[in-house]
CSV table of C-alpha atoms in Angstrom, one decimal:
chain,number,residue,atom,x,y,z
R,1,MET,CA,24.5,68.2,-67.0
R,2,GLN,CA,24.3,70.0,-70.3
R,3,ILE,CA,25.4,68.3,-73.5
R,4,ILE,CA,26.6,70.8,-76.0
R,5,ARG,CA,27.1,69.9,-79.7
R,6,PRO,CA,29.4,72.1,-81.9
R,7,THR,CA,27.1,75.1,-82.4
R,8,GLY,CA,29.6,77.8,-81.4
R,9,SER,CA,30.8,78.8,-77.9
R,10,VAL,CA,29.5,77.6,-74.6
R,11,PRO,CA,26.8,79.7,-72.9
R,12,PHE,CA,29.0,80.4,-69.8
R,13,GLN,CA,31.3,83.3,-69.1
R,14,LYS,CA,34.1,81.4,-67.5
R,15,THR,CA,34.8,77.7,-67.3
R,16,ALA,CA,37.3,75.0,-66.1
R,17,VAL,CA,37.6,72.3,-68.7
R,18,ALA,CA,39.2,68.8,-68.6
R,19,LEU,CA,41.0,67.9,-71.8
R,20,GLY,CA,42.0,64.5,-73.1
R,21,ASN,CA,40.9,61.6,-75.3
R,22,PHE,CA,39.0,60.1,-72.3
R,23,ASP,CA,38.3,56.9,-74.3
R,24,GLY,CA,38.2,54.7,-71.2
R,25,LEU,CA,37.3,57.2,-68.5
R,26,HIS,CA,39.6,55.2,-66.3
R,27,VAL,CA,40.9,56.1,-62.8
R,28,ALA,CA,43.6,58.5,-64.2
R,29,HIS,CA,41.0,60.2,-66.4
R,30,MET,CA,38.7,60.5,-63.5
R,31,ALA,CA,41.4,62.1,-61.3
R,32,ILE,CA,41.8,64.8,-64.0
R,33,ILE,CA,38.0,65.4,-64.0
R,34,LYS,CA,37.8,65.5,-60.2
R,35,LYS,CA,40.5,68.1,-60.1
R,36,CYS,CA,38.7,70.1,-62.7
R,37,HIS,CA,35.5,69.9,-60.7
R,38,SER,CA,37.2,71.0,-57.4
R,39,TYR,CA,39.0,73.9,-59.1
R,40,ALA,CA,35.8,75.1,-60.7
R,41,ARG,CA,33.8,75.0,-57.4
R,42,GLU,CA,36.6,76.8,-55.6
R,43,HIS,CA,36.7,79.6,-58.2
R,44,ASP,CA,33.1,80.0,-59.1
R,45,LEU,CA,33.5,78.5,-62.6
R,46,LYS,CA,31.4,76.2,-64.6
R,47,CYS,CA,33.1,72.8,-65.0
R,48,GLY,CA,33.1,70.7,-68.1
R,49,VAL,CA,34.8,68.1,-70.3
R,50,LEU,CA,35.8,68.4,-74.0
R,51,LEU,CA,34.9,65.1,-75.7
R,52,PHE,CA,35.7,64.2,-79.2
R,53,ASN,CA,33.1,62.3,-81.2
R,54,GLU,CA,35.8,60.1,-82.7
R,55,HIS,CA,39.1,58.9,-81.2
R,56,THR,CA,41.8,61.2,-82.4
R,57,ARG,CA,43.8,58.3,-83.8
R,58,ARG,CA,40.9,57.6,-86.2
R,59,ILE,CA,41.7,60.8,-88.0
R,60,THR,CA,45.5,61.2,-87.4
R,61,ASP,CA,46.5,57.6,-88.2
R,62,ASN,CA,43.4,56.3,-90.0
R,63,GLN,CA,43.1,53.6,-87.3
R,64,ARG,CA,39.9,52.0,-86.0
R,65,VAL,CA,40.2,52.2,-82.2
R,66,PRO,CA,37.6,50.0,-80.5
R,67,LEU,CA,35.8,51.7,-77.6
R,68,ILE,CA,36.4,50.8,-74.0
R,69,THR,CA,33.5,52.9,-72.9
R,70,SER,CA,30.5,53.9,-75.0
R,71,GLU,CA,29.4,57.5,-75.4
R,72,THR,CA,26.2,56.7,-73.3
R,73,GLU,CA,28.3,55.3,-70.5
R,74,LYS,CA,30.7,58.2,-70.6
R,75,LEU,CA,28.0,60.8,-70.3
R,76,ALA,CA,26.4,58.8,-67.4
R,77,LEU,CA,29.8,58.7,-65.5
R,78,LEU,CA,30.4,62.4,-66.1
R,79,SER,CA,26.9,63.3,-64.9
R,80,ASN,CA,27.6,61.3,-61.7
R,81,GLU,CA,30.7,63.5,-61.2
R,82,ASP,CA,28.4,66.6,-61.1
R,83,MET,CA,30.0,68.2,-64.2
R,84,ASP,CA,28.1,71.2,-65.6
R,85,PHE,CA,28.6,70.4,-69.3
R,86,VAL,CA,30.2,68.2,-71.9
R,87,TYR,CA,31.2,69.8,-75.2
R,88,MET,CA,31.0,67.2,-77.9
R,89,LEU,CA,33.4,68.2,-80.7
R,90,ASP,CA,34.1,66.6,-84.1
R,91,PHE,CA,37.9,66.0,-84.4
R,92,ASP,CA,38.4,66.7,-88.1
R,93,ARG,CA,41.3,67.4,-90.3
R,94,ASP,CA,40.9,71.2,-89.8
R,95,PHE,CA,41.0,70.8,-86.0
R,96,MET,CA,43.9,68.4,-86.3
R,97,GLN,CA,46.1,70.9,-88.2
R,98,LEU,CA,45.8,73.6,-85.5
R,99,THR,CA,49.2,74.7,-84.1
R,100,PRO,CA,49.5,74.5,-80.3
R,101,GLU,CA,49.0,78.3,-80.1
R,102,GLN,CA,45.9,78.1,-82.4
R,103,PHE,CA,44.6,75.2,-80.3
R,104,VAL,CA,44.7,77.2,-77.1
R,105,LYS,CA,43.1,80.2,-78.7
R,106,ARG,CA,40.3,78.0,-80.1
R,107,LEU,CA,39.7,76.7,-76.5
R,108,ILE,CA,39.4,80.2,-75.2
R,109,ASP,CA,37.0,81.3,-78.0
R,110,MET,CA,35.0,78.0,-77.9
R,111,LEU,CA,35.0,77.1,-74.2
R,112,HIS,CA,35.7,80.4,-72.4
R,113,CYS,CA,38.4,78.7,-70.4
R,114,ALA,CA,39.7,80.2,-67.3
R,115,ALA,CA,41.4,76.9,-66.4
R,116,VAL,CA,42.2,73.7,-68.2
R,117,CYS,CA,43.0,70.3,-66.6
R,118,VAL,CA,45.1,67.6,-68.3
R,119,GLY,CA,47.2,64.6,-67.6
R,120,TYR,CA,51.0,64.6,-67.4
R,121,ASP,CA,51.3,63.0,-70.9
R,122,TYR,CA,48.8,65.2,-72.7
R,123,ARG,CA,49.6,66.0,-76.3
R,124,PHE,CA,47.9,68.6,-78.5
R,125,GLY,CA,48.3,70.6,-81.7
R,126,TYR,CA,49.5,69.6,-85.2
R,127,LYS,CA,51.3,66.2,-85.1
R,128,ALA,CA,50.9,66.2,-81.3
R,129,SER,CA,53.7,68.8,-81.2
R,130,GLY,CA,52.5,70.4,-77.9
R,131,ASP,CA,52.9,68.7,-74.5
R,132,ALA,CA,51.8,69.5,-71.0
R,133,ARG,CA,54.7,71.9,-70.4
R,134,MET,CA,54.0,73.8,-73.5
R,135,LEU,CA,50.3,74.0,-72.6
R,136,LYS,CA,51.2,75.5,-69.3
R,137,ALA,CA,53.4,78.1,-70.9
R,138,LEU,CA,50.7,79.0,-73.5
R,139,CYS,CA,48.0,79.2,-70.9
R,140,LYS,CA,50.1,81.5,-68.7
R,141,LYS,CA,50.6,83.7,-71.8
R,142,HIS,CA,46.8,84.0,-72.1
R,143,GLY,CA,46.0,84.3,-68.4
R,144,ILE,CA,44.7,80.8,-68.0
R,145,GLU,CA,45.4,78.3,-65.2
R,146,ALA,CA,46.8,74.9,-66.4
R,147,ILE,CA,46.4,72.1,-63.9
R,148,ILE,CA,48.5,69.0,-64.6
R,149,THR,CA,47.7,65.6,-63.0
R,150,ASP,CA,50.6,63.3,-62.3
R,151,GLU,CA,50.9,59.7,-63.4
R,152,ILE,CA,48.7,57.2,-61.6
R,153,ASP,CA,50.1,53.7,-61.1
R,154,ILE,CA,48.5,50.4,-60.1
R,155,ASP,CA,50.9,47.7,-59.0
R,156,GLY,CA,53.8,49.6,-60.6
R,157,GLU,CA,52.0,50.0,-64.0
R,158,ALA,CA,50.8,53.3,-65.3
R,159,VAL,CA,47.1,53.5,-65.8
R,160,LYS,CA,46.6,54.0,-69.6
R,161,SER,CA,43.9,53.1,-72.1
R,162,THR,CA,46.4,51.0,-74.1
R,163,ALA,CA,47.1,48.8,-71.1
R,164,ILE,CA,43.4,48.4,-70.4
R,165,ARG,CA,42.7,47.4,-74.0
R,166,ASN,CA,45.4,44.8,-73.8
R,167,TYR,CA,44.0,43.3,-70.6
R,168,ILE,CA,40.5,43.1,-72.1
R,169,ARG,CA,41.8,41.5,-75.3
R,170,GLU,CA,43.7,39.0,-73.1
R,171,GLY,CA,40.6,38.2,-71.0
R,172,SER,CA,42.3,39.7,-67.9
R,173,VAL,CA,39.1,41.6,-67.0
R,174,ARG,CA,40.1,41.9,-63.3
R,175,HIS,CA,43.2,43.9,-64.2
R,176,ALA,CA,41.1,46.0,-66.6
R,177,ALA,CA,38.6,46.7,-63.9
R,178,ALA,CA,41.3,47.8,-61.4
R,179,MET,CA,42.4,50.4,-63.9
R,180,LEU,CA,38.9,51.4,-65.0
R,181,GLY,CA,37.7,51.8,-61.4
R,182,ARG,CA,34.7,49.6,-62.4
R,183,PRO,CA,34.1,46.4,-64.3
R,184,PHE,CA,34.4,46.4,-68.0
R,185,ALA,CA,30.8,46.2,-69.5
R,186,ILE,CA,28.9,46.0,-72.8
R,187,ASP,CA,25.4,47.3,-73.4
R,188,GLY,CA,23.0,46.0,-76.0
R,189,LYS,CA,19.6,44.8,-76.9
R,190,VAL,CA,18.6,41.2,-76.4
R,191,VAL,CA,18.0,39.5,-79.8
R,192,LYS,CA,17.1,36.0,-80.9
R,193,GLY,CA,20.1,33.8,-81.4
R,194,LEU,CA,20.5,30.1,-82.5
R,195,GLN,CA,18.5,29.0,-79.4
R,196,ASN,CA,21.1,26.3,-78.6
R,197,GLY,CA,21.2,27.3,-75.0
R,198,ARG,CA,17.5,27.1,-74.6
R,199,ARG,CA,17.4,23.7,-76.1
R,200,MET,CA,20.0,22.5,-73.6
R,201,GLY,CA,18.1,23.9,-70.7
R,202,PHE,CA,20.4,27.0,-70.3
R,203,PRO,CA,18.6,29.9,-72.0
R,204,THR,CA,20.9,32.8,-72.8
R,205,ALA,CA,20.4,36.5,-73.5
R,206,ASN,CA,22.1,37.1,-76.9
R,207,VAL,CA,23.4,40.7,-76.7
R,208,SER,CA,23.4,42.8,-80.0
R,209,TYR,CA,26.5,44.8,-79.2
R,210,SER,CA,27.9,47.8,-81.1
R,211,GLN,CA,30.6,46.8,-83.6
R,212,ASN,CA,32.6,49.8,-82.3
R,213,MET,CA,33.0,48.3,-78.9
R,214,LEU,CA,36.1,46.4,-77.7
R,215,ILE,CA,35.2,42.7,-77.2
R,216,PRO,CA,37.0,40.5,-74.5
R,217,ARG,CA,39.0,37.5,-75.5
R,218,ASN,CA,36.8,34.5,-76.4
R,219,GLY,CA,35.9,32.4,-73.4
R,220,VAL,CA,33.5,32.0,-70.5
R,221,TYR,CA,33.2,34.7,-67.8
R,222,ALA,CA,31.6,35.1,-64.4
R,223,GLY,CA,29.8,38.4,-64.4
R,224,TYR,CA,26.6,40.3,-63.9
R,225,THR,CA,23.7,41.1,-66.1
R,226,TYR,CA,21.6,44.2,-65.5
R,227,VAL,CA,17.9,43.9,-66.5
R,228,LYS,CA,15.6,46.9,-65.8
R,229,GLY,CA,18.1,48.2,-63.3
R,230,LYS,CA,18.4,44.9,-61.3
R,231,ARG,CA,21.6,43.0,-61.1
R,232,TYR,CA,21.8,39.2,-61.6
R,233,LYS,CA,24.7,36.7,-61.4
R,234,SER,CA,25.5,35.4,-64.8
R,235,VAL,CA,27.7,33.1,-66.9
R,236,ILE,CA,28.7,35.1,-70.0
R,237,ASN,CA,30.0,33.4,-73.1
R,238,VAL,CA,32.1,35.3,-75.7
R,239,GLY,CA,32.9,33.4,-78.9
R,240,LYS,CA,31.7,31.4,-81.9
R,241,ASN,CA,30.1,28.4,-80.1
R,242,PRO,CA,32.6,25.9,-81.6
R,243,THR,CA,30.6,22.9,-80.5
R,244,PHE,CA,27.8,24.0,-82.9
R,245,ASP,CA,30.3,25.3,-85.6
R,246,ALA,CA,28.9,28.8,-85.5
R,247,ASP,CA,30.8,31.4,-87.5
R,248,LYS,CA,29.9,34.7,-85.7
R,249,ILE,CA,31.3,35.9,-82.4
R,250,THR,CA,28.4,36.4,-80.0
R,251,ILE,CA,28.0,37.6,-76.4
R,252,GLU,CA,25.5,35.5,-74.6
R,253,SER,CA,24.6,35.7,-70.9
R,254,HIS,CA,23.1,32.9,-69.0
R,255,ILE,CA,21.4,34.6,-66.1
R,256,LEU,CA,21.4,32.4,-63.0
R,257,ASP,CA,18.0,31.7,-61.4
R,258,PHE,CA,16.2,33.8,-64.0
R,259,LYS,CA,13.3,32.8,-66.2
R,260,ASP,CA,11.7,36.1,-67.6
R,261,ASP,CA,11.4,36.7,-71.3
R,262,ILE,CA,13.6,39.7,-72.0
R,263,TYR,CA,13.7,39.8,-75.8
R,264,ASN,CA,14.2,43.3,-77.1
R,265,GLU,CA,15.2,44.6,-73.6
R,266,GLN,CA,18.2,46.8,-73.3
R,267,ILE,CA,20.6,45.0,-70.9
R,268,ARG,CA,24.2,45.4,-69.6
R,269,VAL,CA,26.7,42.7,-69.0
R,270,GLU,CA,29.7,43.2,-66.7
R,271,PHE,CA,32.7,40.9,-67.0
R,272,ILE,CA,34.2,40.0,-63.5
R,273,GLU,CA,36.4,37.0,-64.1
R,274,ARG,CA,37.4,34.7,-67.0
R,275,LEU,CA,36.6,31.2,-66.0
R,276,ARG,CA,38.0,29.3,-69.0
R,277,GLY,CA,38.7,29.5,-72.7
R,278,ASP,CA,36.5,28.7,-75.7
R,279,LYS,CA,36.4,24.9,-76.4
R,280,LYS,CA,34.8,22.5,-78.8
R,281,PHE,CA,33.1,19.6,-76.9
R,282,GLU,CA,32.8,16.1,-78.2
R,283,SER,CA,29.1,16.1,-77.5
R,284,VAL,CA,26.2,18.3,-76.4
R,285,ASP,CA,26.0,16.3,-73.1
R,286,ALA,CA,29.7,17.1,-72.4
R,287,LEU,CA,28.9,20.8,-73.1
R,288,VAL,CA,25.9,20.7,-70.7
R,289,SER,CA,28.0,19.2,-67.9
R,290,GLN,CA,30.6,22.0,-68.4
R,291,ILE,CA,27.9,24.7,-68.4
R,292,LYS,CA,26.6,23.3,-65.0
R,293,ARG,CA,30.1,23.5,-63.6
R,294,ASP,CA,30.6,27.0,-65.0
R,295,ALA,CA,27.3,28.1,-63.3
R,296,GLN,CA,28.4,26.7,-60.0
R,297,THR,CA,31.8,28.3,-60.2
R,298,ALA,CA,30.2,31.7,-61.2
R,299,GLY,CA,27.8,31.4,-58.3
R,300,LYS,CA,30.7,31.0,-55.8
R,301,GLU,CA,32.9,33.6,-57.5
R,302,LEU,CA,30.3,36.4,-57.5
R,303,LYS,CA,28.9,38.1,-54.3
């Protein structure tokens, strides 16, 4: 898969391109991307995805939008879908002010689109004045196919990034995983922490995560940690370690039945189930007893 930064137009004559914020690459996003891939293969086109380097709300509303999925993970997921290219575009104020008509013309010039694929709720152009119906009309005017994907529901709820963010913030990581089509995960390098876990006999991998990532609700989770491509059952703590009066939110994974030194290793933690909330214990012994129970529960919860 070719990663194209904004250096002009794509080096392909005709393409089918999936359009959207794609901030979570959840199951509804993937449905759009799969349709794009199928259409491209059927019509002898190169298939790609237009990704913005910043979430559009960061520019339009001056909001910081925490990431559900990192750029690295997005590109890995898209590569797995056999996409030919990803065009990485800066969403700046000039781009934001394009009218819907100018937006479609820019797509043609930049991406050589013969087809575009979007979700039913897609908005584009200045002040989001264009919708999927307008896109279809503008594309028809320019001889482009516009493929609209219908709403996808899970248990009667529309799959949307906003819903996924809310679930993660609540600690409802199972609901988030159902909408994502995979467990919510955070990548980072293992760094030295306060060493409290090691002193208690439960060493943890302290994950130096990106401040741009969405963090689950404080608490203890059953999950998996990936080290050098191998998956291990884990108890993952998110919070400030109230028993030790720490003042910084950390993500620490106690990997079950694992004793290797992995400082400075890049690892991945997946959140499967929230076991309990953050709690300040009366003593270290009480905390140790609870960690043992958490480890037993996680061992049973995880396959």
